[in-house]
Amino acid sequence: MNSSSIEHVDVLIIGAGISGIGAAYYLKTRQPGKTFAILEARDEIGGTWDLFRYPGIRSDSDLHTFSYEFKAWENEKAIASADAIMAYLRETVAENDIRKAIRFQHKVISAAWSTKDARWLVEIERLDTGEHLAMSCGWFFCASGYYRYDEGYTPEFPGRERFAGQIVHPQLWPEDLDYRGKRVLIIGSGATAVTLVPAMAETAGHVTMLQRSPTYIVPVPSEDRIANTLPKLIGRDRAYAVTRRKNIAKQRLIWRFCQQHPRAARRLIRHLNAKQLPKGYPVDEHFRPSYNPWDQRLCAVPDADMFKAIRDGQASVVTDQIDTFTERGIRLQSGRELEADIIVTATGLSLLALGGISLSVDGVPVNVPERVAFKGFLLSDVPNFAYMFGYTNSSWTLRVGLVCEHFCRLLAYMDAHGHSICYPELSGPMETRPLLEVTAGYVKRAAGQFPHQGVEGPWRTCMDYRADYKTLREGPVEDKHLRFATSSPADAPEPALAG
Ligand SMILES: Cc1cc2nc3c(=O)[nH]c(=O)nc-3n(C[C@H](O)[C@H](O)[C@H](O)COP(=O)(O)OP(=O)(O)OC[C@H]3O[C@@H](n4cnc5c(N)ncnc54)[C@H](O)[C@@H]3O)c2cc1C
C-alpha cells in the first residue's frame, strides 16, 4: 500500500473500554494539538462493562475509585451495576466529544514499527465488512484489556456431553435464558460466581455454588454514606475528591494489613463471614481459603447479598471436586451427585496479552514475554509503544489517570526537545519476574504470554497507587534508561530491537 494514502494519527488508542476512553480524555485535554483515533473491535464502548450480560453483573470495586478522577461518580450506589457504569462511560464520551474519534468494528491485527519513518504501520480488520485496511501512528497506545473477548475459560469437564440440561458460560450469556424455578449449579468461586448466586437465587428454584476450594468473600456496604452526604455539605466535586482519597487510603490500608498481618486478616474475614451465616454453618469448609488474603483478589459482596441467599435457603455452597458430568448434573469425587437443570461454568477468563496484536520492530517480531515493563506502561526496546494495565489489588482505573498523565507529559517533553522516538533500553541481562503476580489459576495459566517486570526501580511494575503517584504524577519524565531520538537516520537508534 502506498504509505501516503494511509491515514496517520499522532496517537492510536486500541480499545474503547474504560482505559481507552480515559486515554482519549487525557489526550484531548492535556495534548490538544495531537491527533488521535480509537480503534475498537466491538460495536459499542465500555469493553468489559458492555460485554458481560449475566444476571447481577456489577463492579466489586467502589466506583469512587473505579471512576475517573476527572468526573465525579454521582450514583448513590458505590458498588455499581454494569448499566450504571455504562451510563457513566457514555456520559464521559458525550461530554468530551470522544465518540467521533472511535472507529467501531475495527480490530487491530498487527503493528509494525519502522525506525526510519518513526511510525507504526497498523493492520486492521473491519469486522463489519471483512475489509483489511491500514493506518499509521506516531505512538501506539494499547488499552485492549487483558482477556479474550470471543470466549471465556472452561476446563475440560469429563462427561460434559452427557448432561441433558443447558450449560452456560457467563461471558456468553443467552439473552433469553429462563431459569425461573430451575435448579442452577454454578461452578466457580470467583467474583462472577458470587455475583451470580444471589442474583439468580431471586427467581431460581435453588442455586448451588460448586467450588473446588474456597475464596475470601467479604461483605461490603453497597452505598457509601459519607460519599452520599458530603456533596450536600461541600459540593459535588470536592466531595468526590475527598471520598476518592478516603477510599484509596482505605484500600491501601486493607491491602497492607492483609500483607503484613495475614493471620489476623484471616481471622477477621472469618469472623465477618460467620456473623452472616446460620448457626452451626461449616464456615471453614466453604469460606476458609488455603492462601492468604490478597494473594488473590478478594471478592466483595455488596450488603452481604450472597450470605443472605444462603441464610434464606435459596442458595448453598458445596466444596468438592468434579468427578464427571452426568445426564442429571454432576457427580463429585466424594460420590455425591448434584442435580441441575442449568449448569453455569463461572470458571474464569481466558487471558490475552496486548489484544492478541502481533508486534514487530524494524521487521523483527516482538516476543512479548521477553520484554520488560518500564514504569508499568512502556516495554523494553519497543519504541513509541505504551500499554494500559491497571491495578489488580485495587481499582484498575486508578492507574489509568496516572499513566495517561505521565504519557501526556512524555509527549510534551519529546516535543520540547524535538524527539520523535522514545523507548526504555534494557542494557543487559536483568533479574525479572512475571508481570502478573496474582496467584489465581487463570492468571498463572496465562502468565507466559505477558511481559515480565524487573525487581526494582522503574522496571518494577508497582501495585501501589501512592508509589505510582510519586513516580508517574510527580516524578520526572527523563530516566537514565529512557532513550530518545529523532527519525533522522543519523541519530535513530540501532534497529537491533530484536524479539
Ligand atoms: C466481570 C468483571 C468484573 C470486573 N470488576 C472489576 C472491578 O470491580 N474493579 C476493577 O478494578 N476491575 C474489575 N474488573 C477488571 C476490568 O476488566 C477492568 O477494571 C477494566 O474494566 C478494564 O478496562 P479496559 O478498558 O482496560 O479493558 P476492557 O474493558 O477489557 O476493554 C478493552 C477494549 O479493547 C478492545 N480490544 C481488545 N483487543 C482489541 C484489538 N486487537 N483491536 C481492537 N480492539 C480491541 C475490546 O473489544 C474492549 O472493548 C472486572 C472484570 C470483569 C471481567
Coordinates of C-alpha atoms and ligand atoms in Angstrom, one line a residue:
M1 CA 0.0 0.0 0.0
N2 CA 1.2 3.5 -0.8
S3 CA 2.1 5.0 2.6
S4 CA 1.0 8.5 1.5
S5 CA -2.6 7.2 1.1
I6 CA -2.7 5.8 4.7
E7 CA -4.4 7.8 7.4
H8 CA -1.9 8.9 10.0
V9 CA -2.6 10.0 13.6
D10 CA -0.2 11.0 16.4
V11 CA -1.6 8.5 18.8
L12 CA -3.6 5.4 18.0
I13 CA -5.5 4.1 21.0
I14 CA -6.6 0.4 20.9
G15 CA -9.8 -0.3 22.8
A16 CA -12.7 1.9 23.8
G17 CA -13.1 0.4 27.3
I18 CA -12.7 2.4 30.5
S19 CA -8.9 2.7 29.8
G20 CA -9.1 3.8 26.2
I21 CA -11.8 6.4 26.9
G22 CA -9.7 7.7 29.7
A23 CA -6.7 7.9 27.5
A24 CA -8.7 9.8 24.9
Y25 CA -9.8 12.3 27.6
Y26 CA -6.3 13.0 28.8
L27 CA -5.0 13.4 25.2
K28 CA -7.8 15.8 24.4
T29 CA -7.3 17.9 27.5
R30 CA -3.5 17.7 28.0
Q31 CA -2.3 17.4 24.5
P32 CA -5.0 19.1 22.4
G33 CA -2.6 19.6 19.5
K34 CA -2.2 15.8 19.0
T35 CA -4.4 13.9 16.6
F36 CA -5.7 10.6 17.8
A37 CA -8.2 7.8 17.0
I38 CA -9.5 4.9 18.9
L39 CA -9.9 1.5 17.2
E40 CA -12.4 -0.7 18.8
A41 CA -13.2 -4.3 17.7
R42 CA -16.7 -4.3 19.1
D43 CA -19.7 -2.2 18.1
E44 CA -20.0 -0.4 21.4
I45 CA -17.9 1.4 24.0
G46 CA -17.3 0.0 27.5
G47 CA -15.4 -3.2 26.9
T48 CA -15.9 -5.4 30.0
W49 CA -19.0 -3.5 31.1
D50 CA -20.8 -3.9 27.8
L51 CA -19.6 -7.5 27.1
F52 CA -20.8 -9.2 30.3
R53 CA -24.6 -9.6 30.5
Y54 CA -25.1 -12.2 33.2
P55 CA -27.6 -11.5 36.0
G56 CA -26.4 -9.1 38.6
I57 CA -23.3 -8.0 36.7
R58 CA -21.6 -5.3 38.8
S59 CA -18.3 -4.0 40.0
D60 CA -16.7 -5.2 43.2
S61 CA -14.6 -2.0 43.5
D62 CA -16.2 1.1 44.8
L63 CA -17.0 3.5 42.0
H64 CA -15.4 6.5 43.7
T65 CA -12.0 4.9 42.9
F66 CA -13.1 2.9 39.8
S67 CA -14.4 6.0 38.1
Y68 CA -12.2 8.7 36.6
E69 CA -10.6 11.3 38.8
F70 CA -11.8 14.0 36.4
K71 CA -15.5 13.0 36.5
A72 CA -17.4 12.6 39.8
W73 CA -19.3 9.4 40.4
E74 CA -22.8 10.7 41.4
N75 CA -24.8 7.5 41.6
E76 CA -25.8 6.6 45.2
K77 CA -24.5 3.0 44.8
A78 CA -20.8 2.8 45.4
I79 CA -20.8 -0.8 44.2
A80 CA -22.5 -0.3 40.8
S81 CA -24.2 -2.3 38.2
A82 CA -22.7 -2.6 34.7
D83 CA -25.7 -0.5 33.4
A84 CA -24.7 2.4 35.8
I85 CA -21.0 2.1 34.7
M86 CA -22.1 2.1 31.1
A87 CA -24.2 5.2 31.6
Y88 CA -21.2 6.9 33.3
L89 CA -18.9 6.0 30.4
R90 CA -21.5 7.1 27.8
E91 CA -21.7 10.5 29.6
T92 CA -18.0 10.8 29.7
V93 CA -17.8 10.1 25.9
A94 CA -20.6 12.6 25.2
E95 CA -19.3 15.4 27.5
N96 CA -15.9 15.2 25.9
D97 CA -17.0 14.6 22.3
I98 CA -15.0 11.4 22.1
R99 CA -17.3 9.2 20.1
K100 CA -16.4 10.7 16.8
A101 CA -12.8 9.5 17.3
I102 CA -13.9 5.9 17.8
R103 CA -13.8 3.5 14.8
F104 CA -16.1 0.6 15.8
Q105 CA -15.7 -2.9 14.5
H106 CA -12.0 -2.1 13.7
K107 CA -9.9 -5.0 15.1
V108 CA -6.2 -4.5 15.2
I109 CA -4.3 -7.5 13.9
S110 CA -0.7 -6.3 13.8
A111 CA 1.5 -3.3 14.2
A112 CA 5.0 -2.9 12.6
W113 CA 7.4 -0.2 13.8
S114 CA 9.7 1.5 11.4
T115 CA 12.6 3.4 13.0
K116 CA 13.4 5.1 9.7
D117 CA 9.9 6.5 9.5
A118 CA 9.4 6.9 13.3
R119 CA 5.9 5.4 13.0
W120 CA 3.9 2.3 13.4
L121 CA 2.1 0.8 10.4
V122 CA -1.1 -0.8 11.8
E123 CA -3.1 -3.6 10.1
I124 CA -6.8 -3.5 10.8
E125 CA -9.6 -5.9 10.0
R126 CA -13.1 -4.3 9.7
L127 CA -15.4 -6.8 11.3
D128 CA -18.5 -5.4 9.7
T129 CA -17.2 -5.6 6.1
G130 CA -14.3 -8.1 6.3
E131 CA -12.1 -5.5 4.6
H132 CA -8.4 -5.1 5.7
L133 CA -7.0 -1.6 6.0
A134 CA -4.0 0.2 7.4
M135 CA -3.3 3.2 9.5
S136 CA -0.1 4.7 10.7
C137 CA 0.6 6.4 14.0
G138 CA 3.5 8.0 15.9
W139 CA 2.5 6.3 19.2
F140 CA 0.6 3.0 19.7
F141 CA -1.4 3.1 22.9
C142 CA -2.7 -0.4 23.7
A143 CA -5.8 -0.2 26.0
S144 CA -7.0 -3.6 25.0
G145 CA -7.7 -5.1 28.4
Y146 CA -6.3 -8.4 29.4
Y147 CA -8.6 -11.2 28.3
R148 CA -10.1 -12.7 25.2
Y149 CA -13.5 -11.4 24.2
D150 CA -14.6 -14.3 22.0
E151 CA -14.6 -16.9 24.7
G152 CA -14.1 -17.5 28.4
Y153 CA -12.1 -20.1 30.1
T154 CA -13.7 -23.5 30.6
P155 CA -11.7 -26.5 31.8
E156 CA -12.2 -29.9 30.2
F157 CA -15.0 -31.5 32.2
P158 CA -15.3 -35.2 31.9
G159 CA -18.7 -36.4 30.6
R160 CA -19.8 -32.8 29.7
E161 CA -21.6 -34.1 26.6
R162 CA -23.8 -36.4 28.8
F163 CA -25.5 -33.6 30.6
A164 CA -29.1 -33.2 29.3
G165 CA -29.7 -29.7 30.6
Q166 CA -28.2 -26.4 29.5
I167 CA -24.5 -25.4 30.0
V168 CA -23.8 -21.6 30.0
H169 CA -20.6 -19.6 30.3
P170 CA -21.1 -16.1 31.9
Q171 CA -19.2 -14.5 29.1
L172 CA -21.7 -15.7 26.5
W173 CA -24.9 -15.4 28.5
P174 CA -28.0 -16.3 26.4
E175 CA -30.3 -13.3 26.5
D176 CA -33.4 -15.5 26.8
L177 CA -32.2 -17.9 29.4
D178 CA -35.1 -18.7 31.6
Y179 CA -34.1 -20.0 35.0
R180 CA -37.2 -19.3 36.9
G181 CA -37.9 -22.2 39.3
K182 CA -35.0 -24.2 38.0
R183 CA -32.1 -25.8 39.8
V184 CA -29.0 -23.9 38.9
L185 CA -25.5 -25.2 39.5
I186 CA -22.7 -22.6 39.3
I187 CA -19.2 -23.9 39.0
G188 CA -16.6 -21.5 40.4
S189 CA -15.9 -19.3 43.4
G190 CA -14.6 -16.0 42.0
A191 CA -16.2 -12.6 41.6
T192 CA -18.6 -13.8 38.8
A193 CA -19.9 -16.8 40.8
V194 CA -20.5 -14.8 43.9
T195 CA -22.4 -12.2 41.9
L196 CA -24.5 -14.8 40.1
V197 CA -25.5 -16.7 43.2
P198 CA -27.7 -14.0 44.9
A199 CA -28.9 -12.6 41.6
M200 CA -30.1 -15.9 40.2
A201 CA -31.4 -17.1 43.6
E202 CA -34.1 -14.4 43.5
T203 CA -36.1 -16.4 40.9
A204 CA -34.4 -19.8 40.5
G205 CA -35.7 -22.9 42.3
H206 CA -32.3 -23.2 44.1
V207 CA -28.8 -22.1 43.3
T208 CA -25.8 -24.2 44.3
M209 CA -22.3 -22.8 44.0
L210 CA -19.8 -25.7 43.5
Q211 CA -16.2 -24.7 44.3
R212 CA -13.0 -26.7 44.2
S213 CA -11.7 -24.6 47.0
P214 CA -12.9 -21.5 48.9
T215 CA -12.2 -17.8 48.1
Y216 CA -12.1 -14.9 50.5
I217 CA -15.6 -13.3 50.4
V218 CA -16.0 -10.0 52.2
P219 CA -19.3 -8.2 52.8
V220 CA -19.2 -4.5 51.9
P221 CA -21.9 -1.8 52.0
S222 CA -23.3 -1.1 48.6
E223 CA -23.7 2.6 49.5
D224 CA -21.1 4.9 51.0
R225 CA -22.9 7.1 53.5
I226 CA -20.1 9.6 53.6
A227 CA -20.0 9.9 49.8
N228 CA -23.7 10.4 49.7
T229 CA -23.8 13.0 52.4
L230 CA -20.7 15.1 51.6
P231 CA -22.0 16.7 48.4
K232 CA -24.7 18.5 50.3
L233 CA -22.1 20.0 52.6
I234 CA -19.1 20.8 50.4
G235 CA -20.3 20.5 46.8
R236 CA -20.1 17.7 44.3
D237 CA -16.5 17.9 43.1
R238 CA -14.9 18.5 46.5
A239 CA -17.0 15.7 48.0
Y240 CA -15.9 13.3 45.2
A241 CA -12.2 14.2 45.7
V242 CA -12.5 13.6 49.5
T243 CA -14.3 10.3 49.1
R244 CA -11.8 9.2 46.5
R245 CA -8.9 10.0 48.7
K246 CA -10.6 8.3 51.7
N247 CA -11.3 5.1 49.6
I248 CA -7.8 5.0 48.2
A249 CA -6.4 5.2 51.7
K250 CA -8.9 2.5 52.9
Q251 CA -8.0 0.1 50.0
R252 CA -4.3 0.6 50.7
L253 CA -4.7 0.1 54.4
I254 CA -6.7 -3.1 54.0
W255 CA -4.2 -4.4 51.4
R256 CA -1.2 -3.6 53.6
F257 CA -2.9 -5.1 56.7
C258 CA -3.5 -8.3 54.8
Q259 CA 0.1 -8.4 53.6
Q260 CA 1.6 -7.6 56.9
H261 CA -0.8 -9.5 59.2
P262 CA -2.2 -12.3 57.2
R263 CA -3.3 -14.4 60.2
A264 CA -5.2 -11.5 61.8
A265 CA -6.7 -10.7 58.4
R266 CA -7.8 -14.3 58.0
R267 CA -9.4 -14.3 61.5
L268 CA -11.2 -11.0 60.8
I269 CA -12.7 -12.2 57.5
R270 CA -13.7 -15.5 59.1
H271 CA -15.5 -13.5 61.8
L272 CA -17.3 -11.4 59.3
N273 CA -18.4 -14.5 57.3
A274 CA -19.5 -16.4 60.4
K275 CA -21.6 -13.4 61.5
Q276 CA -23.6 -13.6 58.3
L277 CA -24.1 -17.4 58.2
P278 CA -26.6 -19.5 60.1
K279 CA -25.5 -21.0 63.5
G280 CA -23.6 -24.2 63.0
Y281 CA -22.7 -23.5 59.4
P282 CA -19.4 -25.1 58.3
V283 CA -17.7 -21.8 57.7
D284 CA -14.2 -23.3 57.5
E285 CA -15.2 -25.9 54.9
H286 CA -16.6 -23.3 52.5
F287 CA -15.1 -20.0 53.3
R288 CA -11.5 -20.6 54.5
P289 CA -9.1 -20.5 51.6
S290 CA -5.7 -22.1 51.8
Y291 CA -3.9 -18.9 50.7
N292 CA -3.6 -15.6 52.5
P293 CA -5.9 -12.7 51.9
W294 CA -4.9 -10.6 48.8
D295 CA -2.6 -13.3 47.5
Q296 CA -5.6 -13.5 45.2
R297 CA -8.2 -10.8 44.6
L298 CA -10.7 -10.6 47.5
C299 CA -14.4 -11.0 46.4
A300 CA -16.6 -8.3 47.7
V301 CA -20.3 -9.0 48.2
P302 CA -22.5 -5.8 48.5
D303 CA -24.7 -5.8 51.6
A304 CA -23.7 -9.4 52.1
D305 CA -26.3 -10.4 49.4
M306 CA -24.7 -13.8 48.9
F307 CA -24.8 -14.7 52.6
K308 CA -28.4 -13.6 52.7
A309 CA -29.3 -16.0 49.9
I310 CA -27.6 -18.8 51.9
R311 CA -29.4 -17.8 55.1
D312 CA -32.7 -17.8 53.3
G313 CA -32.1 -21.3 51.9
Q314 CA -32.2 -20.1 48.3
A315 CA -28.6 -20.9 47.7
S316 CA -25.9 -23.3 49.1
V317 CA -22.2 -23.8 48.7
V318 CA -20.6 -27.2 48.0
T319 CA -16.8 -27.6 48.2
D320 CA -15.7 -30.7 46.4
Q321 CA -14.1 -31.8 43.1
I322 CA -15.9 -32.8 39.9
D323 CA -15.7 -36.5 39.1
T324 CA -17.9 -36.3 36.0
F325 CA -20.9 -34.6 34.5
T326 CA -23.9 -37.0 34.3
E327 CA -27.2 -36.8 32.5
R328 CA -28.8 -35.2 35.5
G329 CA -25.9 -33.0 36.8
I330 CA -22.5 -33.5 38.3
R331 CA -21.1 -36.4 40.3
L332 CA -18.5 -35.3 42.8
Q333 CA -15.3 -37.1 43.9
S334 CA -17.0 -37.7 47.2
G335 CA -19.6 -39.8 45.4
R336 CA -22.4 -37.2 46.0
E337 CA -24.4 -36.2 42.9
L338 CA -25.7 -32.6 42.4
E339 CA -28.7 -32.5 40.1
A340 CA -29.3 -29.4 38.0
D341 CA -31.4 -28.1 35.1
I342 CA -28.8 -25.4 34.2
I343 CA -25.0 -25.5 34.8
V344 CA -23.1 -22.2 34.7
T345 CA -19.4 -22.5 34.2
A346 CA -18.1 -19.4 36.1
T347 CA -14.6 -20.8 35.6
G348 CA -12.8 -17.6 34.6
L349 CA -11.4 -15.6 31.8
S350 CA -9.1 -16.6 29.0
L351 CA -6.3 -14.1 29.4
L352 CA -4.8 -12.4 26.3
A353 CA -1.9 -10.1 26.3
L354 CA -2.0 -6.8 24.3
G355 CA -5.2 -7.7 22.4
G356 CA -3.5 -10.6 20.6
I357 CA -1.8 -8.0 18.3
S358 CA 1.4 -9.1 16.6
L359 CA 4.1 -6.5 17.0
S360 CA 7.3 -6.1 15.1
V361 CA 10.1 -3.6 15.3
D362 CA 12.0 -2.9 12.1
G363 CA 10.9 -6.3 10.7
V364 CA 11.8 -8.3 13.7
P365 CA 8.8 -9.9 15.6
V366 CA 8.5 -8.8 19.2
N367 CA 8.4 -11.7 21.6
V368 CA 6.2 -10.1 24.3
P369 CA 7.2 -12.4 27.2
E370 CA 10.9 -11.4 26.7
R371 CA 10.1 -7.7 27.1
V372 CA 10.3 -6.0 30.4
A373 CA 7.7 -3.4 31.6
F374 CA 9.0 0.0 32.3
K375 CA 7.1 2.3 34.8
G376 CA 4.2 -0.1 34.2
F377 CA 3.3 1.3 30.8
L378 CA 6.3 1.0 28.3
L379 CA 8.0 -2.1 27.0
S380 CA 11.8 -2.5 26.8
D381 CA 13.2 -1.8 23.4
V382 CA 9.8 -1.3 21.8
P383 CA 9.7 2.3 20.6
N384 CA 6.7 4.6 20.9
F385 CA 4.6 1.9 22.4
A386 CA 2.5 2.3 25.6
Y387 CA 0.0 0.0 27.2
M388 CA -2.5 0.3 29.9
F389 CA -2.7 -2.3 32.7
G390 CA -4.5 -1.2 35.8
Y391 CA -4.2 -2.3 39.4
T392 CA -5.2 -5.8 40.4
N393 CA -5.2 -5.1 44.1
S394 CA -7.4 -2.0 44.0
S395 CA -9.4 -0.2 41.3
W396 CA -8.0 -0.8 37.9
T397 CA -8.8 2.8 36.8
L398 CA -6.6 4.4 39.5
R399 CA -3.6 3.7 37.3
V400 CA -5.3 4.9 34.1
G401 CA -5.2 8.5 35.2
L402 CA -1.6 8.3 36.4
V403 CA -0.3 6.6 33.3
C404 CA -2.2 8.8 30.9
E405 CA -1.0 12.0 32.7
H406 CA 2.6 10.7 32.6
F407 CA 2.2 9.7 28.9
C408 CA 1.0 13.2 28.0
R409 CA 4.0 14.7 29.9
L410 CA 6.2 12.4 27.9
L411 CA 4.7 13.6 24.6
A412 CA 5.2 17.3 25.7
Y413 CA 8.8 16.5 26.7
M414 CA 9.5 14.9 23.4
D415 CA 8.0 17.9 21.5
A416 CA 10.0 20.3 23.6
H417 CA 13.2 18.5 22.8
G418 CA 12.4 17.7 19.2
H419 CA 12.4 13.9 19.7
S420 CA 10.1 11.6 17.7
I421 CA 11.3 8.3 19.2
C422 CA 11.3 7.1 22.7
Y423 CA 11.9 3.6 24.3
P424 CA 13.3 2.2 27.5
E425 CA 16.5 0.4 26.8
L426 CA 17.4 -2.8 28.5
S427 CA 21.1 -2.7 28.5
G428 CA 22.0 -6.3 29.6
P429 CA 20.5 -9.2 31.5
M430 CA 18.3 -8.4 34.4
E431 CA 16.5 -10.4 37.1
T432 CA 12.9 -10.5 36.2
R433 CA 9.6 -11.9 37.4
P434 CA 6.2 -12.3 35.9
L435 CA 4.2 -9.1 35.3
L436 CA 1.1 -10.7 36.8
E437 CA 1.8 -11.7 40.4
V438 CA -1.7 -12.7 41.3
T439 CA -1.8 -16.5 42.0
A440 CA -5.3 -17.2 40.7
G441 CA -5.3 -20.3 38.4
Y442 CA -6.4 -18.4 35.3
V443 CA -3.7 -15.8 35.8
K444 CA -1.0 -18.5 36.3
R445 CA -2.1 -20.4 33.2
A446 CA -1.6 -17.3 31.0
A447 CA 1.4 -15.7 32.7
G448 CA 3.7 -16.9 29.9
Q449 CA 2.1 -14.6 27.3
F450 CA 2.6 -11.4 29.3
P451 CA 5.7 -9.2 29.5
H452 CA 8.0 -9.5 32.6
Q453 CA 8.9 -6.9 35.2
G454 CA 12.2 -6.2 36.9
V455 CA 12.6 -6.3 40.6
E456 CA 13.3 -2.7 41.3
G457 CA 13.1 0.9 40.2
P458 CA 11.2 1.8 37.1
W459 CA 11.4 -1.8 35.8
R460 CA 9.2 -2.9 38.7
T461 CA 5.5 -2.7 38.0
C462 CA 4.2 -1.1 41.1
M463 CA 0.8 -2.2 42.5
D464 CA 0.8 0.7 45.0
Y465 CA -1.1 3.9 44.0
R466 CA 0.9 6.1 46.3
A467 CA 4.3 5.0 44.9
D468 CA 3.0 5.3 41.4
Y469 CA 1.7 8.7 42.2
K470 CA 5.2 9.8 43.1
T471 CA 6.7 8.2 40.0
L472 CA 4.1 9.0 37.4
R473 CA 2.4 12.2 38.6
E474 CA 5.3 13.9 40.4
G475 CA 8.4 12.2 39.1
P476 CA 10.4 13.4 36.0
V477 CA 9.8 12.0 32.6
E478 CA 13.5 11.6 31.9
D479 CA 15.2 8.5 33.2
K480 CA 18.6 7.0 32.6
H481 CA 17.1 4.0 30.9
L482 CA 14.9 6.0 28.5
R483 CA 16.3 6.7 25.1
F484 CA 15.2 9.5 22.8
A485 CA 15.9 10.1 19.2
T486 CA 14.6 11.8 16.1
S487 CA 13.7 9.9 13.0
S488 CA 16.6 11.3 11.0
P489 CA 18.8 8.3 10.1
A490 CA 21.8 9.9 11.7
D491 CA 20.7 9.6 15.3
A492 CA 18.0 7.0 15.0
P493 CA 18.6 4.1 17.4
E494 CA 20.2 1.0 16.0
P495 CA 17.4 -1.2 14.6
A496 CA 18.7 -4.1 16.8
L497 CA 15.5 -4.2 18.8
A498 CA 15.1 -7.9 18.1
G499 CA 12.4 -10.1 19.6
Ligands
LIG1 C1 -16.9 -9.3 35.2 C2 -15.8 -8.4 35.6 C3 -15.9 -7.5 36.6 C4 -14.8 -6.7 37.0 N1 -14.9 -5.9 38.0 C5 -13.9 -5.1 38.4 C6 -13.9 -4.2 39.5 O1 -14.9 -4.1 40.2 N2 -12.9 -3.4 39.7 C7 -11.7 -3.4 39.0 O2 -10.8 -2.7 39.3 N3 -11.6 -4.2 37.9 C8 -12.7 -5.0 37.6 N4 -12.6 -5.9 36.5 C9 -11.4 -5.8 35.6 C10 -11.8 -4.9 34.5 O3 -11.7 -5.6 33.3 C11 -11.0 -3.6 34.4 O4 -11.2 -3.0 35.7 C12 -11.5 -2.6 33.4 O5 -12.8 -2.6 33.1 C13 -10.6 -2.9 32.2 O6 -10.9 -1.9 31.3 P1 -10.0 -1.8 30.0 O7 -10.6 -0.6 29.2 O8 -8.6 -1.7 30.3 O9 -10.2 -3.2 29.2 P2 -11.6 -3.8 28.7 O10 -12.8 -3.4 29.4 O11 -11.3 -5.2 28.5 O12 -11.7 -3.1 27.2 C14 -10.8 -3.4 26.2 C15 -11.4 -3.0 24.9 O13 -10.4 -3.2 23.9 C16 -11.0 -3.8 22.8 N5 -9.9 -4.6 22.1 C17 -9.2 -5.6 22.6 N6 -8.3 -6.1 21.6 C18 -8.5 -5.3 20.5 C19 -8.0 -5.3 19.2 N7 -7.0 -6.2 18.9 N8 -8.4 -4.5 18.3 C20 -9.4 -3.6 18.6 N9 -10.0 -3.5 19.9 C21 -9.5 -4.4 20.8 C22 -12.1 -4.7 23.4 O14 -13.0 -5.0 22.4 C23 -12.6 -3.8 24.5 O15 -13.6 -3.0 24.1 C24 -13.6 -6.7 36.2 C25 -13.5 -7.6 35.1 C26 -14.6 -8.4 34.8 C27 -14.4 -9.4 33.6

